[in-house]
Amino acid sequence: MAKIETVVVNQGLLPEGHYIFKVDSVDDSKYDDFGKLAINLVTKSGQKHIKRFQMRTKDGKLNEGAQKAWSFWVGILLDQWGAGEADTDDLVGKYLEADVTHVESDTVNEKTGKPYVNVKLENMKSTTGFDDGEEVINKDSDNDLDDLDDLDDDLDDLDDL
């Protein structure tokens, strides 16, 4: 029997929960031609998420919704609120704390017949780095203590046998 080493791979969608992300890079290579930006985020364990912005509409006009979303991200990451310009390079190395939720799309995948699932970042705020705690901070962490109490009760019942 052979033992072959495996590596950690990105397993698709980030599970729902609370994360700290680092801005790994910003891809602005398609900005001049197509108005596209992508913020590449990474978690402490190496899981990745990409936030994309389509800054221009198909007819070349400014996409005001995307500009507002971009301004919000710049405000959080750089504490730069209000009108002005932001250099994409200044975002790299900044940290963001957010809740990850999954939202089903109205669009159905033709191959699977199921709706697409989008990852949404909510309750975002700037932070100073990865904490020393767990990768994902469960929103229901108080329930974990209840589960341990139940486990203790189960172990006590086994001792009685």
mmCIF file of N, CA and C in Angstrom, residues 14-109:
data_model
loop_
_atom_site.group_PDB
_atom_site.id
_atom_site.type_symbol
_atom_site.label_atom_id
_atom_site.label_comp_id
_atom_site.label_asym_id
_atom_site.label_seq_id
_atom_site.Cartn_x
_atom_site.Cartn_y
_atom_site.Cartn_z
ATOM 1 N N LEU A 14 -16.755 29.335 0.607
ATOM 2 C CA LEU A 14 -16.430 29.423 2.027
ATOM 3 C C LEU A 14 -17.667 29.044 2.834
ATOM 4 N N PRO A 15 -17.524 28.238 3.853
ATOM 5 C CA PRO A 15 -18.684 27.951 4.698
ATOM 6 C C PRO A 15 -19.150 29.228 5.391
ATOM 7 N N GLU A 16 -20.429 29.266 5.723
ATOM 8 C CA GLU A 16 -20.954 30.426 6.432
ATOM 9 C C GLU A 16 -20.270 30.527 7.790
ATOM 10 N N GLY A 17 -20.060 31.745 8.243
ATOM 11 C CA GLY A 17 -19.415 31.983 9.531
ATOM 12 C C GLY A 17 -18.765 33.352 9.556
ATOM 13 N N HIS A 18 -17.978 33.586 10.574
ATOM 14 C CA HIS A 18 -17.306 34.867 10.765
ATOM 15 C C HIS A 18 -15.825 34.671 10.471
ATOM 16 N N TYR A 19 -15.258 35.501 9.577
ATOM 17 C CA TYR A 19 -13.880 35.338 9.128
ATOM 18 C C TYR A 19 -13.104 36.645 9.234
ATOM 19 N N ILE A 20 -11.795 36.490 9.254
ATOM 20 C CA ILE A 20 -10.875 37.608 9.050
ATOM 21 C C ILE A 20 -10.153 37.324 7.736
ATOM 22 N N PHE A 21 -10.170 38.309 6.852
ATOM 23 C CA PHE A 21 -9.535 38.199 5.542
ATOM 24 C C PHE A 21 -8.386 39.190 5.443
ATOM 25 N N LYS A 22 -7.385 38.816 4.681
ATOM 26 C CA LYS A 22 -6.307 39.727 4.316
ATOM 27 C C LYS A 22 -6.442 39.994 2.817
ATOM 28 N N VAL A 23 -6.278 41.244 2.405
ATOM 29 C CA VAL A 23 -6.273 41.565 0.976
ATOM 30 C C VAL A 23 -4.926 41.101 0.436
ATOM 31 N N ASP A 24 -4.968 40.019 -0.332
ATOM 32 C CA ASP A 24 -3.758 39.407 -0.875
ATOM 33 C C ASP A 24 -3.247 40.166 -2.093
ATOM 34 N N SER A 25 -4.190 40.594 -2.924
ATOM 35 C CA SER A 25 -3.827 41.359 -4.126
ATOM 36 C C SER A 25 -5.087 42.002 -4.692
ATOM 37 N N VAL A 26 -4.867 42.955 -5.569
ATOM 38 C CA VAL A 26 -5.974 43.571 -6.297
ATOM 39 C C VAL A 26 -5.619 43.477 -7.779
ATOM 40 N N ASP A 27 -6.501 42.857 -8.547
ATOM 41 C CA ASP A 27 -6.284 42.716 -9.985
ATOM 42 C C ASP A 27 -7.018 43.848 -10.697
ATOM 43 N N ASP A 28 -6.250 44.803 -11.180
ATOM 44 C CA ASP A 28 -6.832 45.916 -11.931
ATOM 45 C C ASP A 28 -6.394 45.881 -13.394
ATOM 46 N N SER A 29 -5.912 44.709 -13.848
ATOM 47 C CA SER A 29 -5.398 44.584 -15.218
ATOM 48 C C SER A 29 -6.476 44.781 -16.286
ATOM 49 N N LYS A 30 -7.747 44.593 -15.935
ATOM 50 C CA LYS A 30 -8.837 44.766 -16.905
ATOM 51 C C LYS A 30 -9.625 46.044 -16.655
ATOM 52 N N TYR A 31 -9.091 46.914 -15.803
ATOM 53 C CA TYR A 31 -9.815 48.131 -15.468
ATOM 54 C C TYR A 31 -9.869 49.119 -16.643
ATOM 55 N N ASP A 32 -8.724 49.388 -17.250
ATOM 56 C CA ASP A 32 -8.687 50.387 -18.331
ATOM 57 C C ASP A 32 -9.545 49.978 -19.524
ATOM 58 N N ASP A 33 -9.484 48.700 -19.898
ATOM 59 C CA ASP A 33 -10.220 48.250 -21.086
ATOM 60 C C ASP A 33 -11.680 47.924 -20.804
ATOM 61 N N PHE A 34 -11.970 47.342 -19.629
ATOM 62 C CA PHE A 34 -13.315 46.829 -19.377
ATOM 63 C C PHE A 34 -13.971 47.353 -18.097
ATOM 64 N N GLY A 35 -13.230 48.100 -17.278
ATOM 65 C CA GLY A 35 -13.786 48.627 -16.036
ATOM 66 C C GLY A 35 -13.923 47.578 -14.943
ATOM 67 N N LYS A 36 -13.124 46.507 -15.004
ATOM 68 C CA LYS A 36 -13.227 45.419 -14.034
ATOM 69 C C LYS A 36 -12.112 45.482 -12.993
ATOM 70 N N LEU A 37 -12.505 45.251 -11.734
ATOM 71 C CA LEU A 37 -11.562 45.156 -10.615
ATOM 72 C C LEU A 37 -11.878 43.890 -9.837
ATOM 73 N N ALA A 38 -10.861 43.295 -9.219
ATOM 74 C CA ALA A 38 -11.069 42.126 -8.369
ATOM 75 C C ALA A 38 -10.168 42.242 -7.147
ATOM 76 N N ILE A 39 -10.770 42.177 -5.960
ATOM 77 C CA ILE A 39 -10.004 42.162 -4.710
ATOM 78 C C ILE A 39 -9.877 40.702 -4.286
ATOM 79 N N ASN A 40 -8.648 40.219 -4.216
ATOM 80 C CA ASN A 40 -8.382 38.829 -3.842
ATOM 81 C C ASN A 40 -8.126 38.757 -2.343
ATOM 82 N N LEU A 41 -9.026 38.062 -1.650
ATOM 83 C CA LEU A 41 -8.964 37.933 -0.194
ATOM 84 C C LEU A 41 -8.517 36.527 0.182
ATOM 85 N N VAL A 42 -7.817 36.408 1.308
ATOM 86 C CA VAL A 42 -7.371 35.109 1.791
ATOM 87 C C VAL A 42 -7.557 35.052 3.309
ATOM 88 N N THR A 43 -7.944 33.876 3.806
ATOM 89 C CA THR A 43 -8.088 33.679 5.246
ATOM 90 C C THR A 43 -6.770 33.179 5.816
ATOM 91 N N LYS A 44 -6.718 33.079 7.109
ATOM 92 C CA LYS A 44 -5.520 32.617 7.804
ATOM 93 C C LYS A 44 -5.091 31.223 7.322
ATOM 94 N N SER A 45 -6.064 30.370 7.010
ATOM 95 C CA SER A 45 -5.745 29.005 6.576
ATOM 96 C C SER A 45 -5.546 28.890 5.065
ATOM 97 N N GLY A 46 -5.671 30.006 4.342
ATOM 98 C CA GLY A 46 -5.423 29.986 2.908
ATOM 99 C C GLY A 46 -6.663 29.881 2.039
ATOM 100 N N GLN A 47 -7.858 29.863 2.636
ATOM 101 C CA GLN A 47 -9.071 29.857 1.828
ATOM 102 C C GLN A 47 -9.189 31.204 1.127
ATOM 103 N N LYS A 48 -9.703 31.178 -0.098
ATOM 104 C CA LYS A 48 -9.730 32.396 -0.897
ATOM 105 C C LYS A 48 -11.151 32.812 -1.258
ATOM 106 N N HIS A 49 -11.300 34.107 -1.427
ATOM 107 C CA HIS A 49 -12.554 34.688 -1.890
ATOM 108 C C HIS A 49 -12.198 35.891 -2.757
ATOM 109 N N ILE A 50 -12.953 36.097 -3.812
ATOM 110 C CA ILE A 50 -12.705 37.227 -4.710
ATOM 111 C C ILE A 50 -13.934 38.125 -4.725
ATOM 112 N N LYS A 51 -13.716 39.400 -4.460
ATOM 113 C CA LYS A 51 -14.772 40.406 -4.575
ATOM 114 C C LYS A 51 -14.545 41.141 -5.887
ATOM 115 N N ARG A 52 -15.532 41.073 -6.771
ATOM 116 C CA ARG A 52 -15.399 41.666 -8.101
ATOM 117 C C ARG A 52 -16.254 42.929 -8.219
ATOM 118 N N PHE A 53 -15.739 43.879 -9.004
ATOM 119 C CA PHE A 53 -16.450 45.127 -9.283
ATOM 120 C C PHE A 53 -16.470 45.345 -10.785
ATOM 121 N N GLN A 54 -17.636 45.622 -11.339
ATOM 122 C CA GLN A 54 -17.795 45.981 -12.751
ATOM 123 C C GLN A 54 -18.099 47.469 -12.763
ATOM 124 N N MET A 55 -17.050 48.284 -12.943
ATOM 125 C CA MET A 55 -17.166 49.726 -12.774
ATOM 126 C C MET A 55 -17.817 50.440 -13.964
ATOM 127 N N ARG A 56 -17.916 49.763 -15.111
ATOM 128 C CA ARG A 56 -18.572 50.360 -16.273
ATOM 129 C C ARG A 56 -19.646 49.413 -16.792
ATOM 130 N N THR A 57 -20.702 50.004 -17.325
ATOM 131 C CA THR A 57 -21.759 49.211 -17.944
ATOM 132 C C THR A 57 -21.294 48.751 -19.320
ATOM 133 N N LYS A 58 -22.074 47.903 -19.959
ATOM 134 C CA LYS A 58 -21.704 47.383 -21.282
ATOM 135 C C LYS A 58 -21.549 48.484 -22.321
ATOM 136 N N ASP A 59 -22.297 49.575 -22.138
ATOM 137 C CA ASP A 59 -22.191 50.683 -23.099
ATOM 138 C C ASP A 59 -21.119 51.702 -22.700
ATOM 139 N N GLY A 60 -20.283 51.364 -21.708
ATOM 140 C CA GLY A 60 -19.148 52.199 -21.347
ATOM 141 C C GLY A 60 -19.415 53.284 -20.324
ATOM 142 N N LYS A 61 -20.648 53.375 -19.835
ATOM 143 C CA LYS A 61 -20.986 54.400 -18.844
ATOM 144 C C LYS A 61 -20.576 53.941 -17.438
ATOM 145 N N LEU A 62 -20.427 54.905 -16.552
ATOM 146 C CA LEU A 62 -20.073 54.612 -15.169
ATOM 147 C C LEU A 62 -21.187 53.821 -14.491
ATOM 148 N N ASN A 63 -20.828 52.732 -13.836
ATOM 149 C CA ASN A 63 -21.775 51.934 -13.069
ATOM 150 C C ASN A 63 -21.792 52.509 -11.649
ATOM 151 N N GLU A 64 -22.790 53.328 -11.361
ATOM 152 C CA GLU A 64 -22.842 54.045 -10.083
ATOM 153 C C GLU A 64 -22.947 53.100 -8.886
ATOM 154 N N GLY A 65 -23.672 51.999 -9.039
ATOM 155 C CA GLY A 65 -23.784 51.023 -7.949
ATOM 156 C C GLY A 65 -22.436 50.421 -7.594
ATOM 157 N N ALA A 66 -21.661 50.063 -8.611
ATOM 158 C CA ALA A 66 -20.328 49.496 -8.381
ATOM 159 C C ALA A 66 -19.395 50.546 -7.786
ATOM 160 N N GLN A 67 -19.529 51.800 -8.226
ATOM 161 C CA GLN A 67 -18.687 52.861 -7.679
ATOM 162 C C GLN A 67 -18.994 53.068 -6.194
ATOM 163 N N LYS A 68 -20.270 53.000 -5.815
ATOM 164 C CA LYS A 68 -20.642 53.135 -4.403
ATOM 165 C C LYS A 68 -20.112 51.957 -3.593
ATOM 166 N N ALA A 69 -20.216 50.736 -4.155
ATOM 167 C CA ALA A 69 -19.697 49.554 -3.460
ATOM 168 C C ALA A 69 -18.184 49.660 -3.289
ATOM 169 N N TRP A 70 -17.469 50.073 -4.332
ATOM 170 C CA TRP A 70 -16.021 50.264 -4.273
ATOM 171 C C TRP A 70 -15.677 51.304 -3.203
ATOM 172 N N SER A 71 -16.418 52.395 -3.181
ATOM 173 C CA SER A 71 -16.173 53.456 -2.197
ATOM 174 C C SER A 71 -16.379 52.941 -0.779
ATOM 175 N N PHE A 72 -17.362 52.080 -0.593
ATOM 176 C CA PHE A 72 -17.611 51.487 0.723
ATOM 177 C C PHE A 72 -16.433 50.612 1.149
ATOM 178 N N TRP A 73 -15.940 49.770 0.230
ATOM 179 C CA TRP A 73 -14.781 48.918 0.543
ATOM 180 C C TRP A 73 -13.555 49.766 0.871
ATOM 181 N N VAL A 74 -13.316 50.815 0.088
ATOM 182 C CA VAL A 74 -12.177 51.707 0.354
ATOM 183 C C VAL A 74 -12.346 52.366 1.719
ATOM 184 N N GLY A 75 -13.562 52.783 2.031
ATOM 185 C CA GLY A 75 -13.834 53.393 3.329
ATOM 186 C C GLY A 75 -13.494 52.466 4.473
ATOM 187 N N ILE A 76 -13.887 51.209 4.354
ATOM 188 C CA ILE A 76 -13.613 50.245 5.417
ATOM 189 C C ILE A 76 -12.123 49.922 5.505
ATOM 190 N N LEU A 77 -11.515 49.583 4.376
ATOM 191 C CA LEU A 77 -10.122 49.127 4.398
ATOM 192 C C LEU A 77 -9.113 50.238 4.666
ATOM 193 N N LEU A 78 -9.368 51.432 4.139
ATOM 194 C CA LEU A 78 -8.396 52.524 4.262
ATOM 195 C C LEU A 78 -8.864 53.634 5.191
ATOM 196 N N ASP A 79 -10.070 53.496 5.742
ATOM 197 C CA ASP A 79 -10.677 54.555 6.547
ATOM 198 C C ASP A 79 -10.662 55.863 5.761
ATOM 199 N N GLN A 80 -11.006 55.742 4.488
ATOM 200 C CA GLN A 80 -11.031 56.885 3.566
ATOM 201 C C GLN A 80 -12.465 57.044 3.079
ATOM 202 N N TRP A 81 -13.234 57.833 3.802
ATOM 203 C CA TRP A 81 -14.643 58.036 3.482
ATOM 204 C C TRP A 81 -14.817 59.341 2.725
ATOM 205 N N GLY A 82 -15.631 59.329 1.720
ATOM 206 C CA GLY A 82 -15.891 60.541 0.957
ATOM 207 C C GLY A 82 -15.281 60.467 -0.417
ATOM 208 N N ALA A 83 -15.474 61.539 -1.158
ATOM 209 C CA ALA A 83 -15.017 61.596 -2.542
ATOM 210 C C ALA A 83 -13.503 61.664 -2.606
ATOM 211 N N GLY A 84 -12.969 61.198 -3.686
ATOM 212 C CA GLY A 84 -11.522 61.210 -3.908
ATOM 213 C C GLY A 84 -11.116 60.013 -4.733
ATOM 214 N N GLU A 85 -9.841 59.704 -4.709
ATOM 215 C CA GLU A 85 -9.315 58.553 -5.429
ATOM 216 C C GLU A 85 -8.643 57.612 -4.447
ATOM 217 N N ALA A 86 -8.613 56.342 -4.806
ATOM 218 C CA ALA A 86 -7.912 55.347 -3.991
ATOM 219 C C ALA A 86 -7.008 54.521 -4.897
ATOM 220 N N ASP A 87 -5.782 54.344 -4.482
ATOM 221 C CA ASP A 87 -4.822 53.526 -5.216
ATOM 222 C C ASP A 87 -5.057 52.066 -4.833
ATOM 223 N N THR A 88 -5.263 51.202 -5.818
ATOM 224 C CA THR A 88 -5.528 49.792 -5.536
ATOM 225 C C THR A 88 -4.385 49.138 -4.759
ATOM 226 N N ASP A 89 -3.156 49.583 -4.969
ATOM 227 C CA ASP A 89 -2.010 49.020 -4.249
ATOM 228 C C ASP A 89 -2.093 49.276 -2.744
ATOM 229 N N ASP A 90 -2.774 50.356 -2.353
ATOM 230 C CA ASP A 90 -2.889 50.681 -0.931
ATOM 231 C C ASP A 90 -3.773 49.692 -0.178
ATOM 232 N N LEU A 91 -4.612 48.943 -0.892
ATOM 233 C CA LEU A 91 -5.497 47.965 -0.246
ATOM 234 C C LEU A 91 -4.759 46.687 0.140
ATOM 235 N N VAL A 92 -3.706 46.361 -0.599
ATOM 236 C CA VAL A 92 -2.978 45.114 -0.375
ATOM 237 C C VAL A 92 -2.351 45.115 1.020
ATOM 238 N N GLY A 93 -2.580 44.016 1.737
ATOM 239 C CA GLY A 93 -2.049 43.869 3.087
ATOM 240 C C GLY A 93 -3.010 44.326 4.176
ATOM 241 N N LYS A 94 -4.136 44.920 3.783
ATOM 242 C CA LYS A 94 -5.134 45.356 4.769
ATOM 243 C C LYS A 94 -5.991 44.160 5.175
ATOM 244 N N TYR A 95 -6.604 44.252 6.365
ATOM 245 C CA TYR A 95 -7.416 43.163 6.904
ATOM 246 C C TYR A 95 -8.869 43.588 7.039
ATOM 247 N N LEU A 96 -9.751 42.610 6.875
ATOM 248 C CA LEU A 96 -11.185 42.826 6.892
ATOM 249 C C LEU A 96 -11.832 41.699 7.683
ATOM 250 N N GLU A 97 -12.734 42.063 8.558
ATOM 251 C CA GLU A 97 -13.503 41.089 9.323
ATOM 252 C C GLU A 97 -14.924 41.122 8.790
ATOM 253 N N ALA A 98 -15.519 39.933 8.547
ATOM 254 C CA ALA A 98 -16.853 39.899 7.955
ATOM 255 C C ALA A 98 -17.571 38.592 8.256
ATOM 256 N N ASP A 99 -18.895 38.658 8.195
ATOM 257 C CA ASP A 99 -19.727 37.462 8.273
ATOM 258 C C ASP A 99 -19.964 36.974 6.853
ATOM 259 N N VAL A 100 -19.759 35.691 6.627
ATOM 260 C CA VAL A 100 -19.999 35.080 5.320
ATOM 261 C C VAL A 100 -21.362 34.411 5.358
ATOM 262 N N THR A 101 -22.213 34.771 4.398
ATOM 263 C CA THR A 101 -23.517 34.122 4.244
ATOM 264 C C THR A 101 -23.652 33.655 2.804
ATOM 265 N N HIS A 102 -24.533 32.701 2.591
ATOM 266 C CA HIS A 102 -24.805 32.189 1.250
ATOM 267 C C HIS A 102 -26.186 32.646 0.812
ATOM 268 N N VAL A 103 -26.272 33.110 -0.423
ATOM 269 C CA VAL A 103 -27.534 33.594 -0.967
ATOM 270 C C VAL A 103 -27.779 32.890 -2.299
ATOM 271 N N GLU A 104 -28.950 32.254 -2.422
ATOM 272 C CA GLU A 104 -29.300 31.605 -3.684
ATOM 273 C C GLU A 104 -29.667 32.650 -4.725
ATOM 274 N N SER A 105 -29.173 32.448 -5.923
ATOM 275 C CA SER A 105 -29.453 33.342 -7.039
ATOM 276 C C SER A 105 -30.779 32.974 -7.698
ATOM 277 N N ASP A 106 -31.350 33.919 -8.411
ATOM 278 C CA ASP A 106 -32.543 33.637 -9.222
ATOM 279 C C ASP A 106 -32.158 32.882 -10.495
ATOM 280 N N THR A 107 -30.867 32.923 -10.833
ATOM 281 C CA THR A 107 -30.367 32.262 -12.031
ATOM 282 C C THR A 107 -30.101 30.785 -11.741
ATOM 283 N N VAL A 108 -30.570 29.920 -12.628
ATOM 284 C CA VAL A 108 -30.417 28.476 -12.439
ATOM 285 C C VAL A 108 -29.286 27.954 -13.323
ATOM 286 N N ASN A 109 -28.452 27.088 -12.753
ATOM 287 C CA ASN A 109 -27.380 26.455 -13.502
ATOM 288 C C ASN A 109 -27.995 25.453 -14.485
#
